[in-house]
Amino acid sequence: MNEFLNSSEYDFLNTNSLLQDNIILLGYGGSIAYGTNLPNSDIDIRGAALRSPRDILLNQNFEQVIDNKTDTTIYSLEKFCSLLTSNNPNTLELLGLKPEHYLYIAPAARPILEHPQWFLTKRVQRSFGGYVYAQKQRLMNGLDRKEKAKLCKYMMHIVRLLYTGIDILKYGTVITYREKEHATLMSIRNGDYLMENGDIDEKYFQLVEMLQEEFDYAASITHLPDKPDSKQIINYIYDVNYRRMKDFILSGGEF
């Protein structure tokens, strides 16, 4: 794993019984993953973990482990696949990180990263569109114009989500790090789309309207399937858990 994960802040990765050697995937989330981080930005970690052999045998599950202090969320494999199947934007991001933004990839996680087509469907229109709508509502109704940094961050995320959703709908590809649009996104985050009085500049709304139209058009012509490849996903989860139990038994493990 990456060296900074060995710091005391991340001790829970080694002390929480749900994690430890159950972890199969860790990667950056948030602004580092998008390429929009500032020097003082938080480090967000996202990942997935297998259930322990005992929990597999007893059919006991957990959804996620959250450590608020380090902004870390690690899902159980089953929960992770469920979120991917629903085309949850925050989870799909883990399928499209830059190679150097993956902090740990176990062999059990590679099939997910190598087969995003198992999960990507026309649901992207609803899931990404829903997130964009929610961000717009916060932008228009719930944010104090005096909170410039927070305002600009929400403005940026709306545009980023649209760019990412358009790529998925058009090309079936998740691109989390928005290199092509980096200058535009950072310009928004840095306040260049605000007027001197703190109001949002009309050019921002024009950009969002243009991207929304492109997003809606991409959804109308997308070749993504209506449903995920449930057979492949179920077979993958079964195979991973079967191998987990087999290795445990052959190694003489005890509960």
CSV table of C-alpha atoms in Angstrom, one decimal, residues 86-87 89 92 119-130 164-166 168-169 215 224:
chain,number,residue,atom,x,y,z
A,86,SER,CA,-27.1,1.5,-9.7
A,87,ASN,CA,-24.5,3.6,-11.5
A,89,PRO,CA,-21.5,8.5,-9.5
A,92,LEU,CA,-18.3,4.7,-10.5
A,119,PHE,CA,-22.2,-2.2,-14.6
A,120,LEU,CA,-22.6,0.7,-17.0
A,121,THR,CA,-26.2,1.1,-18.2
A,122,LYS,CA,-28.7,3.8,-19.2
A,123,ARG,CA,-29.2,4.4,-15.5
A,124,VAL,CA,-26.3,6.8,-15.8
A,125,GLN,CA,-28.8,9.4,-17.2
A,126,ARG,CA,-30.9,9.2,-14.1
A,127,SER,CA,-28.1,8.8,-11.5
A,128,PHE,CA,-25.8,11.5,-12.9
A,129,GLY,CA,-28.8,13.7,-13.8
A,130,GLY,CA,-30.2,13.3,-10.3
A,164,THR,CA,-18.2,12.7,-16.8
A,165,GLY,CA,-21.7,11.6,-17.6
A,166,ILE,CA,-21.4,12.6,-21.2
A,168,ILE,CA,-20.0,7.4,-20.1
A,169,LEU,CA,-23.1,7.8,-22.2
A,215,PHE,CA,-25.8,15.2,-21.8
A,224,LEU,CA,-25.4,1.4,-23.1
